[in-house]
Amino acid sequence: MLAMVFSGFVVAALLPWLHRRIGDKASLVAALCPLAATLWLASGFVGVTSGDVITAYLPWMPTLGLDLAFRLDGLSLLFALMISGIGTLVVLYTHGYLHGDPRQHRFVMYTLMFMASMLGVVTADNLILLFIFWELTSFTSFLLIGFNHDEEASRRAALQAMLVTVMGGLFLLAGVLLIGRAVGTFSLSAVVASRDLLVDHPHYPVMLGLVLVGAFTKSAQAPFHFWLPNAMAAPTPASAYLHSSTMVKAGVYLLARLHPALGGTEAWTLTLTGFGALTLLTGAVMAAGQVYLKRLLAYTTVAALGALVMLLGIGTEAAVEAAMVFLMAHACYKAALFLVAGSIDHETGEKNVTKLGGLFRYMPITGATALVAALSMAGVPSAFGFISKELQYAVLFQHGWLPVVAVVSGAFFLLVAVQTGIRPFWARYRETPKHAHEPPWTMTLGPVLLGVITVAGGLFPGWTADALAGAAASATAFAPVDMHLHVWHGFNRELMASLATLALGGIVVLVSPRLAGLGNRMAGLARLGPDRGYDGALRGLLSLAKWQTKALQSGSLRRYLMIILLTVIALFAVSFARSELSLQLRDRTPLTLPMFILCALIVVASIAAAVSASRLGAVAAMGVVGFSIALVFVLFGAPDLAMTQLVIETLSVVLLVSAFYYLPAFTRRSTWRGRARDLLVSIFAGVVMTLLVLLATGVSVGEPISDYFAATSVPLGHGRNIVNVILVDYRALDTLGEITVLAVAGLGALALLKLRTKNGGGES
Amino acid sequence: MTELMLAIAIGVLYASGLYLMMRRSIARFIIGLALLSHGANLLIFTAGGLSGGRAPIIPEGSDAPAGLIADPLPQALILTAIVISFALLAFALVLLLRTHQETETDDMEKLRSTDA
């Protein structure tokens, strides 16, 4: 299991080396990796679909509750099979699609990394682990969308997709942390089993909201849908893989997975069905105005994701069943159509459907698979898509106006199916930039296999889909679901709805040439939509960053100092107000007259130094402060300090006086306003320090270590001056550091004085 | 009451030191820095506790200090601090001299970018 998840990363890491050895054939070898994963999953198929669960566990950071815990149940199996199966076909397809491109192995590398991350998302049994893989898919998606990084549009689309999905990911993280705190563990299987704990939790609406933002951004729900059509800037294999069948379904997976834990409430149902239906309609209608193959497909993908979210919102057993069947049907026909779209583009050099036609003669295999996929997408009887449509209608008929939404959007699905799967092959032939012919086998194998599954699912659903979709639905509904799909349900209202959809779709197709103009107008409308909001938000963020950099990183030392002081004062004020410490004003040490005089001297001299207009006066006042402090040291039993202070102070005064000889006299530069402001801040800082001293003298924490020094100074340190023993013995390393600082400062000063620059300085 | 007096003196030292450091003249900045170090040393000294008047020295012929002594640990820390603040002062002074020589200004506001 661990091998299945992580092999993608390993093979991706080896790929550049393999590519140097055997060139483009490396991609074919790399395809063995997803193939092996598929086979492994297939070997567990019977067990898992009959209710077994495969788990794998490796402790990672147990103290944080973060473990490499994986769990494969029906729902995970369904997604994992889609990911690895379509992954195999996509890697093969890439071999043909990027034939001769020197970056082919890099693309395959990203694809495998993505596949591994995605397998991680759907099998992780730890919410944090799931989040990590979730963000990894956003990241690899960025690499794939921006693959043609020399194009402006690709870069923008890549950044947009990443910002939107990663932002959603952060919301998800916040939701996950809340859930983890409420349940007491991040283990997904435990979370799923503790619905009561979550649904009745006072933070339930917040959790739900955060998780939904995460799922909605990833699965391109309106109003976050805009990144998905833009992501079509990616090379087609990536679009087929990430942006139709796997990554965008991660949000759906998350909703399905958390449905037992968070679902079933009114908030869940209303939000999901509302946003789902809105997305379904938006995607379907927006698709009508498109002319480029991939954008047509992208908007219907948005719509399909909306339908899935809507079904999960309804959340009944039948709805969940319908969602799982639709998921399978959609993945098969949409990936096939994307790959076909890529083949058409690759072989003809044309992406605009209005300029394509009559290709069936030149590309019969591709054309036939496109036909099958298109029929499934349109929901024509006997295709897999038809069965899934019937199930959906059966569910929606119990929910007011939702069938209308489904019928309308179904009509647009039919339109897109005709536009992408039928028109390019069967319409009147048109000249294309390249002369069309069948692509190599690597590029036809994928669509053909997906087409075969679509037909098999349509004709014999009992053999293929029952077990898998049933097992997945059981995990979502959190109760055993026994599923029996039928090709034919008899003449009932679902069939009527299907026929109505087909009829309405037929009308839409007939009037579609007139829709082209409408499409252009809608494109203008779309620019006013969320895409524009995204641009605005990005601009706003950048100017905010500029403004705050200017405000905080002004380059002025005085401004920095001011900011630091204000922060310290504010922090102190907050913690002082909160603390239970009281100021100690008890008379601990009686005040003597010499002490009073010294303190007064320090106060007067330091104020004098601060306001002195002459350099010499300031230095003299500073000297007075220093010598007074030396006398304080004398009064309180610190002769060593007093001696050092006297020597150093004398040196400092001499040094300052001689240096000031070379410097200009003090001039008054600041305005009185500026001085008053600085004075105010300084006084506040001074008050903070005074209070701090008074607080500190009142606190005594534990046994002072000095008693140990005093007791062992002679026996261990062989010295009678305890301060000296501390410096050279107990804290010898500290003293070594001090000497080093002195030496470095000396060397630095010397280097500065010797430094010769263009102004001819040095050796003054 | 000595603690209160010293606390006020420390506050004034910090206030005047910081006020000087916010002036535009670098020379004033350096004097401010010196006052700030004085304040910090005095702060450690006072916070360590003022006790008795006896220096932490063990008399000849005895293994332990006789009676109550001043706490030696803050003294050791301050000793290090005094020396290091002197090194800082000296280095800052040389830097100021050279800056003035190179840029012909001692105005902080004119020294905001790395380009001459």
mmCIF file of N, CA, C and O in Angstrom, chain A residues 554 556 558 587 589-590 595 606 612 618 622 637-638 641 644-645 649 663-664 669-670 675 678 682 686 689-690 693 706 714 720 722-723 727 738 742 752 755 757 759 761-762 764, chain B residues 1-3 5 7 11-12 14-16 18-19 22-24 28 31 34 38 43 55-59 62-63 71 75 79-80 82-83 86-87 95-96 98 100-102 106 109 112:
data_model
loop_
_atom_site.group_PDB
_atom_site.id
_atom_site.type_symbol
_atom_site.label_atom_id
_atom_site.label_comp_id
_atom_site.label_asym_id
_atom_site.label_seq_id
_atom_site.Cartn_x
_atom_site.Cartn_y
_atom_site.Cartn_z
ATOM 1 N N SER A 554 11.295 51.420 5.908
ATOM 2 C CA SER A 554 11.537 52.697 5.252
ATOM 3 C C SER A 554 13.015 52.937 5.002
ATOM 4 O O SER A 554 13.374 53.813 4.227
ATOM 5 N N SER A 556 14.879 54.014 7.304
ATOM 6 C CA SER A 556 15.278 54.999 8.304
ATOM 7 C C SER A 556 15.440 54.318 9.649
ATOM 8 O O SER A 556 14.500 53.749 10.188
ATOM 9 N N ARG A 558 15.770 55.542 12.510
ATOM 10 C CA ARG A 558 14.951 56.153 13.562
ATOM 11 C C ARG A 558 13.540 55.592 13.527
ATOM 12 O O ARG A 558 12.926 55.357 14.562
ATOM 13 N N ASP A 587 10.003 48.962 51.837
ATOM 14 C CA ASP A 587 11.307 49.578 52.088
ATOM 15 C C ASP A 587 12.338 48.483 52.329
ATOM 16 O O ASP A 587 12.578 48.082 53.457
ATOM 17 N N THR A 589 15.674 48.277 51.054
ATOM 18 C CA THR A 589 16.999 48.805 51.383
ATOM 19 C C THR A 589 16.829 50.274 51.726
ATOM 20 O O THR A 589 16.410 51.051 50.880
ATOM 21 N N PRO A 590 17.117 50.659 52.977
ATOM 22 C CA PRO A 590 16.903 52.062 53.350
ATOM 23 C C PRO A 590 17.782 52.998 52.527
ATOM 24 O O PRO A 590 18.912 52.657 52.162
ATOM 25 N N MET A 595 23.573 57.737 48.499
ATOM 26 C CA MET A 595 22.843 57.036 47.446
ATOM 27 C C MET A 595 21.853 57.985 46.767
ATOM 28 O O MET A 595 21.724 58.009 45.543
ATOM 29 N N SER A 606 21.988 62.601 32.950
ATOM 30 C CA SER A 606 21.535 61.955 31.712
ATOM 31 C C SER A 606 20.552 62.863 30.974
ATOM 32 O O SER A 606 20.550 62.902 29.741
ATOM 33 N N SER A 612 21.777 68.521 25.746
ATOM 34 C CA SER A 612 22.926 69.406 25.526
ATOM 35 C C SER A 612 23.051 69.791 24.054
ATOM 36 O O SER A 612 22.905 68.964 23.165
ATOM 37 N N ALA A 618 27.683 67.147 26.119
ATOM 38 C CA ALA A 618 27.026 65.842 26.125
ATOM 39 C C ALA A 618 27.982 64.760 26.605
ATOM 40 O O ALA A 618 27.629 63.907 27.434
ATOM 41 N N MET A 622 27.708 62.495 29.965
ATOM 42 C CA MET A 622 27.758 61.037 29.885
ATOM 43 C C MET A 622 28.807 60.495 30.865
ATOM 44 O O MET A 622 28.590 59.479 31.531
ATOM 45 N N GLY A 637 28.967 46.935 47.295
ATOM 46 C CA GLY A 637 29.854 45.790 47.365
ATOM 47 C C GLY A 637 30.258 45.197 46.038
ATOM 48 O O GLY A 637 30.249 43.982 45.871
ATOM 49 N N ALA A 638 30.590 46.053 45.081
ATOM 50 C CA ALA A 638 31.066 45.523 43.812
ATOM 51 C C ALA A 638 32.331 46.261 43.384
ATOM 52 O O ALA A 638 32.315 47.045 42.439
ATOM 53 N N LEU A 641 33.476 45.783 39.698
ATOM 54 C CA LEU A 641 32.681 46.542 38.740
ATOM 55 C C LEU A 641 33.086 47.996 38.751
ATOM 56 O O LEU A 641 33.249 48.625 37.702
ATOM 57 N N THR A 644 36.394 48.488 36.891
ATOM 58 C CA THR A 644 36.239 48.358 35.442
ATOM 59 C C THR A 644 35.492 49.558 34.876
ATOM 60 O O THR A 644 35.887 50.135 33.861
ATOM 61 N N GLN A 645 34.399 49.916 35.552
ATOM 62 C CA GLN A 645 33.574 51.021 35.075
ATOM 63 C C GLN A 645 34.404 52.308 34.990
ATOM 64 O O GLN A 645 34.312 53.046 34.000
ATOM 65 N N GLU A 649 35.022 54.034 31.491
ATOM 66 C CA GLU A 649 34.379 55.331 31.314
ATOM 67 C C GLU A 649 35.407 56.371 30.886
ATOM 68 O O GLU A 649 35.162 57.188 29.999
ATOM 69 N N LEU A 663 34.257 65.612 13.783
ATOM 70 C CA LEU A 663 32.849 65.626 13.356
ATOM 71 C C LEU A 663 32.275 67.031 13.461
ATOM 72 O O LEU A 663 32.738 67.840 14.254
ATOM 73 N N PRO A 664 31.218 67.297 12.653
ATOM 74 C CA PRO A 664 30.597 68.619 12.703
ATOM 75 C C PRO A 664 29.878 68.824 14.036
ATOM 76 O O PRO A 664 29.509 67.862 14.696
ATOM 77 N N ARG A 669 18.004 69.680 13.867
ATOM 78 C CA ARG A 669 17.460 69.304 12.556
ATOM 79 C C ARG A 669 15.969 69.000 12.607
ATOM 80 O O ARG A 669 15.263 69.258 11.651
ATOM 81 N N SER A 670 15.505 68.421 13.726
ATOM 82 C CA SER A 670 14.102 67.992 13.760
ATOM 83 C C SER A 670 13.196 69.176 14.088
ATOM 84 O O SER A 670 13.626 70.151 14.700
ATOM 85 N N ARG A 675 10.395 66.306 17.735
ATOM 86 C CA ARG A 675 11.085 66.111 19.020
ATOM 87 C C ARG A 675 10.091 65.733 20.105
ATOM 88 O O ARG A 675 10.355 64.865 20.929
ATOM 89 N N ASP A 678 9.176 62.064 19.701
ATOM 90 C CA ASP A 678 10.250 61.179 20.161
ATOM 91 C C ASP A 678 10.348 61.210 21.679
ATOM 92 O O ASP A 678 10.531 60.170 22.324
ATOM 93 N N SER A 682 10.041 58.069 24.173
ATOM 94 C CA SER A 682 11.154 57.729 25.063
ATOM 95 C C SER A 682 10.690 57.697 26.505
ATOM 96 O O SER A 682 11.087 56.812 27.269
ATOM 97 N N GLY A 686 10.922 54.680 29.069
ATOM 98 C CA GLY A 686 11.575 54.808 30.361
ATOM 99 C C GLY A 686 10.671 54.345 31.489
ATOM 100 O O GLY A 686 11.103 53.617 32.398
ATOM 101 N N MET A 689 10.614 50.661 31.664
ATOM 102 C CA MET A 689 11.799 50.087 32.294
ATOM 103 C C MET A 689 11.734 50.245 33.810
ATOM 104 O O MET A 689 12.069 49.321 34.554
ATOM 105 N N THR A 690 11.300 51.441 34.277
ATOM 106 C CA THR A 690 11.188 51.651 35.716
ATOM 107 C C THR A 690 10.248 50.629 36.342
ATOM 108 O O THR A 690 10.577 49.981 37.350
ATOM 109 N N VAL A 693 11.830 47.193 36.513
ATOM 110 C CA VAL A 693 12.773 47.015 37.625
ATOM 111 C C VAL A 693 12.017 46.787 38.919
ATOM 112 O O VAL A 693 12.330 45.884 39.692
ATOM 113 N N SER A 706 23.976 31.564 43.002
ATOM 114 C CA SER A 706 25.150 32.230 43.580
ATOM 115 C C SER A 706 25.624 31.562 44.868
ATOM 116 O O SER A 706 26.814 31.556 45.178
ATOM 117 N N VAL A 714 36.274 28.501 46.731
ATOM 118 C CA VAL A 714 37.616 28.137 47.213
ATOM 119 C C VAL A 714 37.921 26.653 46.996
ATOM 120 O O VAL A 714 38.929 26.317 46.380
ATOM 121 N N ARG A 720 39.594 33.370 45.766
ATOM 122 C CA ARG A 720 38.864 34.006 46.873
ATOM 123 C C ARG A 720 37.938 35.110 46.378
ATOM 124 O O ARG A 720 36.982 35.466 47.063
ATOM 125 N N ILE A 722 35.045 35.829 44.349
ATOM 126 C CA ILE A 722 34.042 34.961 43.704
ATOM 127 C C ILE A 722 33.710 35.441 42.282
ATOM 128 O O ILE A 722 33.546 34.640 41.366
ATOM 129 N N VAL A 723 33.624 36.775 42.119
ATOM 130 C CA VAL A 723 33.308 37.309 40.790
ATOM 131 C C VAL A 723 34.357 36.859 39.779
ATOM 132 O O VAL A 723 34.028 36.410 38.668
ATOM 133 N N LEU A 727 34.005 34.395 36.422
ATOM 134 C CA LEU A 727 34.385 34.824 35.063
ATOM 135 C C LEU A 727 35.358 33.869 34.394
ATOM 136 O O LEU A 727 35.234 33.575 33.213
ATOM 137 N N GLU A 738 33.438 36.977 25.144
ATOM 138 C CA GLU A 738 33.606 38.416 25.333
ATOM 139 C C GLU A 738 34.912 38.893 24.711
ATOM 140 O O GLU A 738 34.953 39.910 24.004
ATOM 141 N N LEU A 742 35.564 41.573 21.633
ATOM 142 C CA LEU A 742 36.512 42.690 21.688
ATOM 143 C C LEU A 742 37.470 42.654 20.506
ATOM 144 O O LEU A 742 37.709 43.658 19.831
ATOM 145 N N LEU A 752 38.120 49.328 9.090
ATOM 146 C CA LEU A 752 37.392 50.511 8.631
ATOM 147 C C LEU A 752 38.338 51.682 8.436
ATOM 148 O O LEU A 752 38.236 52.446 7.474
ATOM 149 N N LEU A 755 40.453 51.121 5.359
ATOM 150 C CA LEU A 755 39.729 50.924 4.107
ATOM 151 C C LEU A 755 39.929 52.112 3.172
ATOM 152 O O LEU A 755 39.697 53.250 3.550
ATOM 153 N N THR A 757 38.699 53.973 -0.180
ATOM 154 C CA THR A 757 37.578 54.018 -1.117
ATOM 155 C C THR A 757 37.802 55.154 -2.090
ATOM 156 O O THR A 757 38.821 55.835 -2.032
ATOM 157 N N ASN A 759 36.668 57.979 -2.246
ATOM 158 C CA ASN A 759 36.827 59.314 -1.685
ATOM 159 C C ASN A 759 38.214 59.506 -1.064
ATOM 160 O O ASN A 759 38.488 60.534 -0.471
ATOM 161 N N GLY A 761 39.629 57.927 1.427
ATOM 162 C CA GLY A 761 39.666 57.896 2.887
ATOM 163 C C GLY A 761 40.786 57.019 3.402
ATOM 164 O O GLY A 761 41.705 56.651 2.674
ATOM 165 N N GLY A 762 40.700 56.673 4.676
ATOM 166 C CA GLY A 762 41.661 55.765 5.266
ATOM 167 C C GLY A 762 42.751 56.481 6.029
ATOM 168 O O GLY A 762 43.111 57.619 5.704
ATOM 169 N N SER A 764 43.136 58.045 8.907
ATOM 170 C CA SER A 764 43.012 59.433 9.340
ATOM 171 C C SER A 764 43.668 59.599 10.703
ATOM 172 O O SER A 764 43.656 58.694 11.500
ATOM 173 N N MET B 1 13.861 52.144 49.978
ATOM 174 C CA MET B 1 13.521 53.122 48.935
ATOM 175 C C MET B 1 14.607 53.227 47.875
ATOM 176 O O MET B 1 14.413 53.857 46.843
ATOM 177 N N THR B 2 15.762 52.632 48.197
ATOM 178 C CA THR B 2 16.848 52.727 47.222
ATOM 179 C C THR B 2 16.440 52.136 45.880
ATOM 180 O O THR B 2 16.773 52.671 44.826
ATOM 181 N N GLU B 3 15.691 51.018 45.960
ATOM 182 C CA GLU B 3 15.250 50.376 44.708
ATOM 183 C C GLU B 3 14.436 51.353 43.863
ATOM 184 O O GLU B 3 14.629 51.454 42.654
ATOM 185 N N MET B 5 14.498 54.656 43.905
ATOM 186 C CA MET B 5 15.369 55.699 43.345
ATOM 187 C C MET B 5 16.132 55.159 42.133
ATOM 188 O O MET B 5 16.222 55.811 41.087
ATOM 189 N N ALA B 7 15.355 52.635 40.297
ATOM 190 C CA ALA B 7 14.434 52.338 39.199
ATOM 191 C C ALA B 7 14.141 53.607 38.400
ATOM 192 O O ALA B 7 14.118 53.589 37.156
ATOM 193 N N GLY B 11 15.033 54.351 34.516
ATOM 194 C CA GLY B 11 14.030 54.836 33.562
ATOM 195 C C GLY B 11 14.512 56.070 32.846
ATOM 196 O O GLY B 11 14.397 56.181 31.626
ATOM 197 N N VAL B 12 15.098 57.020 33.602
ATOM 198 C CA VAL B 12 15.574 58.260 32.977
ATOM 199 C C VAL B 12 16.718 57.956 32.016
ATOM 200 O O VAL B 12 16.791 58.517 30.909
ATOM 201 N N TYR B 14 17.213 55.187 30.326
ATOM 202 C CA TYR B 14 16.647 54.608 29.108
ATOM 203 C C TYR B 14 15.977 55.676 28.263
ATOM 204 O O TYR B 14 16.180 55.750 27.053
ATOM 205 N N ALA B 15 15.187 56.531 28.944
ATOM 206 C CA ALA B 15 14.440 57.537 28.188
ATOM 207 C C ALA B 15 15.402 58.472 27.459
ATOM 208 O O ALA B 15 15.259 58.712 26.250
ATOM 209 N N SER B 16 16.423 58.976 28.178
ATOM 210 C CA SER B 16 17.311 59.925 27.490
ATOM 211 C C SER B 16 18.148 59.209 26.430
ATOM 212 O O SER B 16 18.400 59.758 25.353
ATOM 213 N N LEU B 18 17.275 56.555 24.618
ATOM 214 C CA LEU B 18 16.448 56.288 23.433
ATOM 215 C C LEU B 18 16.121 57.584 22.693
ATOM 216 O O LEU B 18 16.103 57.616 21.454
ATOM 217 N N TYR B 19 15.896 58.663 23.468
ATOM 218 C CA TYR B 19 15.604 59.940 22.822
ATOM 219 C C TYR B 19 16.789 60.354 21.953
ATOM 220 O O TYR B 19 16.625 60.747 20.798
ATOM 221 N N MET B 22 17.104 58.536 18.715
ATOM 222 C CA MET B 22 16.155 58.896 17.658
ATOM 223 C C MET B 22 16.457 60.268 17.056
ATOM 224 O O MET B 22 15.671 60.776 16.259
ATOM 225 N N ARG B 23 17.585 60.856 17.421
ATOM 226 C CA ARG B 23 17.990 62.121 16.786
ATOM 227 C C ARG B 23 18.570 61.831 15.403
ATOM 228 O O ARG B 23 18.958 60.707 15.096
ATOM 229 N N ARG B 24 18.670 62.881 14.605
ATOM 230 C CA ARG B 24 19.188 62.656 13.256
ATOM 231 C C ARG B 24 20.707 62.624 13.203
ATOM 232 O O ARG B 24 21.290 62.080 12.278
ATOM 233 N N ARG B 28 24.966 62.039 18.276
ATOM 234 C CA ARG B 28 24.029 61.959 19.392
ATOM 235 C C ARG B 28 23.580 60.510 19.595
ATOM 236 O O ARG B 28 23.408 60.052 20.727
ATOM 237 N N ILE B 31 26.097 58.698 21.760
ATOM 238 C CA ILE B 31 25.985 59.033 23.188
ATOM 239 C C ILE B 31 24.751 58.349 23.773
ATOM 240 O O ILE B 31 24.786 57.815 24.899
ATOM 241 N N ALA B 34 25.542 54.853 24.599
ATOM 242 C CA ALA B 34 26.321 54.722 25.837
ATOM 243 C C ALA B 34 25.398 54.825 27.050
ATOM 244 O O ALA B 34 25.515 54.041 28.002
ATOM 245 N N HIS B 38 24.582 52.023 30.060
ATOM 246 C CA HIS B 38 24.620 52.319 31.495
ATOM 247 C C HIS B 38 23.321 51.889 32.157
ATOM 248 O O HIS B 38 23.335 51.245 33.212
ATOM 249 N N LEU B 43 20.355 48.178 35.514
ATOM 250 C CA LEU B 43 19.150 47.347 35.610
ATOM 251 C C LEU B 43 19.490 45.949 36.106
ATOM 252 O O LEU B 43 18.851 45.415 37.014
ATOM 253 N N ALA B 55 31.673 43.022 49.813
ATOM 254 C CA ALA B 55 32.050 42.516 48.499
ATOM 255 C C ALA B 55 32.116 40.994 48.536
ATOM 256 O O ALA B 55 32.433 40.417 49.570
ATOM 257 N N PRO B 56 31.813 40.328 47.427
ATOM 258 C CA PRO B 56 31.829 38.851 47.409
ATOM 259 C C PRO B 56 33.251 38.302 47.364
ATOM 260 O O PRO B 56 33.675 37.748 46.358
ATOM 261 N N ILE B 57 33.971 38.510 48.458
ATOM 262 C CA ILE B 57 35.350 38.027 48.524
ATOM 263 C C ILE B 57 35.493 37.191 49.793
ATOM 264 O O ILE B 57 34.981 37.566 50.866
ATOM 265 N N ILE B 58 36.145 36.043 49.642
ATOM 266 C CA ILE B 58 36.283 35.134 50.785
ATOM 267 C C ILE B 58 37.576 35.472 51.526
ATOM 268 O O ILE B 58 38.644 35.513 50.906
ATOM 269 N N PRO B 59 37.461 35.746 52.824
ATOM 270 C CA PRO B 59 38.675 36.135 53.565
ATOM 271 C C PRO B 59 39.698 35.003 53.636
ATOM 272 O O PRO B 59 39.341 33.820 53.518
ATOM 273 N N SER B 62 39.681 30.975 55.183
ATOM 274 C CA SER B 62 38.308 30.468 55.306
ATOM 275 C C SER B 62 37.866 29.907 53.959
ATOM 276 O O SER B 62 38.360 30.324 52.899
ATOM 277 N N ASP B 63 36.938 28.934 53.984
ATOM 278 C CA ASP B 63 36.485 28.328 52.735
ATOM 279 C C ASP B 63 35.191 28.945 52.218
ATOM 280 O O ASP B 63 34.779 28.699 51.097
ATOM 281 N N ASP B 71 25.473 39.619 45.800
ATOM 282 C CA ASP B 71 25.352 38.513 44.832
ATOM 283 C C ASP B 71 26.435 38.634 43.756
ATOM 284 O O ASP B 71 26.475 39.636 43.029
ATOM 285 N N GLN B 75 27.162 40.640 39.148
ATOM 286 C CA GLN B 75 28.412 41.394 38.976
ATOM 287 C C GLN B 75 29.232 40.835 37.823
ATOM 288 O O GLN B 75 29.781 41.574 37.002
ATOM 289 N N LEU B 79 30.136 42.822 34.457
ATOM 290 C CA LEU B 79 31.543 43.004 34.065
ATOM 291 C C LEU B 79 31.698 42.714 32.570
ATOM 292 O O LEU B 79 32.325 43.474 31.824
ATOM 293 N N THR B 80 31.107 41.587 32.145
ATOM 294 C CA THR B 80 31.149 41.253 30.722
ATOM 295 C C THR B 80 30.446 42.333 29.899
ATOM 296 O O THR B 80 30.954 42.767 28.862
ATOM 297 N N ILE B 82 29.908 45.505 30.525
ATOM 298 C CA ILE B 82 30.630 46.794 30.435
ATOM 299 C C ILE B 82 31.656 46.726 29.311
ATOM 300 O O ILE B 82 31.744 47.617 28.453
ATOM 301 N N VAL B 83 32.419 45.629 29.313
ATOM 302 C CA VAL B 83 33.493 45.511 28.325
ATOM 303 C C VAL B 83 32.908 45.448 26.915
ATOM 304 O O VAL B 83 33.390 46.108 25.988
ATOM 305 N N PHE B 86 31.652 48.714 25.680
ATOM 306 C CA PHE B 86 32.757 49.574 25.258
ATOM 307 C C PHE B 86 33.201 49.216 23.841
ATOM 308 O O PHE B 86 33.445 50.092 23.002
ATOM 309 N N ALA B 87 33.316 47.907 23.580
ATOM 310 C CA ALA B 87 33.708 47.480 22.231
ATOM 311 C C ALA B 87 32.708 48.008 21.213
ATOM 312 O O ALA B 87 33.083 48.517 20.137
ATOM 313 N N LEU B 95 32.912 53.616 12.890
ATOM 314 C CA LEU B 95 31.982 53.543 11.757
ATOM 315 C C LEU B 95 31.448 54.934 11.432
ATOM 316 O O LEU B 95 31.367 55.337 10.260
ATOM 317 N N LEU B 96 31.115 55.683 12.475
ATOM 318 C CA LEU B 96 30.597 57.038 12.282
ATOM 319 C C LEU B 96 31.638 57.932 11.611
ATOM 320 O O LEU B 96 31.337 58.672 10.661
ATOM 321 N N ARG B 98 34.120 57.089 9.714
ATOM 322 C CA ARG B 98 34.322 56.717 8.307
ATOM 323 C C ARG B 98 33.113 57.112 7.470
ATOM 324 O O ARG B 98 33.263 57.572 6.332
ATOM 325 N N HIS B 100 31.127 59.550 7.990
ATOM 326 C CA HIS B 100 31.176 61.000 7.789
ATOM 327 C C HIS B 100 32.204 61.357 6.737
ATOM 328 O O HIS B 100 31.994 62.211 5.879
ATOM 329 N N GLN B 101 33.338 60.641 6.793
ATOM 330 C CA GLN B 101 34.392 60.900 5.820
ATOM 331 C C GLN B 101 33.922 60.589 4.398
ATOM 332 O O GLN B 101 34.194 61.335 3.464
ATOM 333 N N GLU B 102 33.182 59.484 4.256
ATOM 334 C CA GLU B 102 32.752 59.038 2.928
ATOM 335 C C GLU B 102 31.592 59.862 2.408
ATOM 336 O O GLU B 102 31.563 60.252 1.248
ATOM 337 N N ASP B 106 26.361 63.621 8.655
ATOM 338 C CA ASP B 106 26.117 62.777 9.815
ATOM 339 C C ASP B 106 24.620 62.749 10.094
ATOM 340 O O ASP B 106 24.184 62.496 11.202
ATOM 341 N N GLU B 109 18.874 60.693 8.236
ATOM 342 C CA GLU B 109 17.848 60.677 7.189
ATOM 343 C C GLU B 109 18.473 60.705 5.805
ATOM 344 O O GLU B 109 17.835 60.384 4.820
ATOM 345 N N ARG B 112 19.749 56.615 4.071
ATOM 346 C CA ARG B 112 18.676 55.620 4.056
ATOM 347 C C ARG B 112 18.836 54.539 3.013
ATOM 348 O O ARG B 112 18.165 53.532 3.047
#
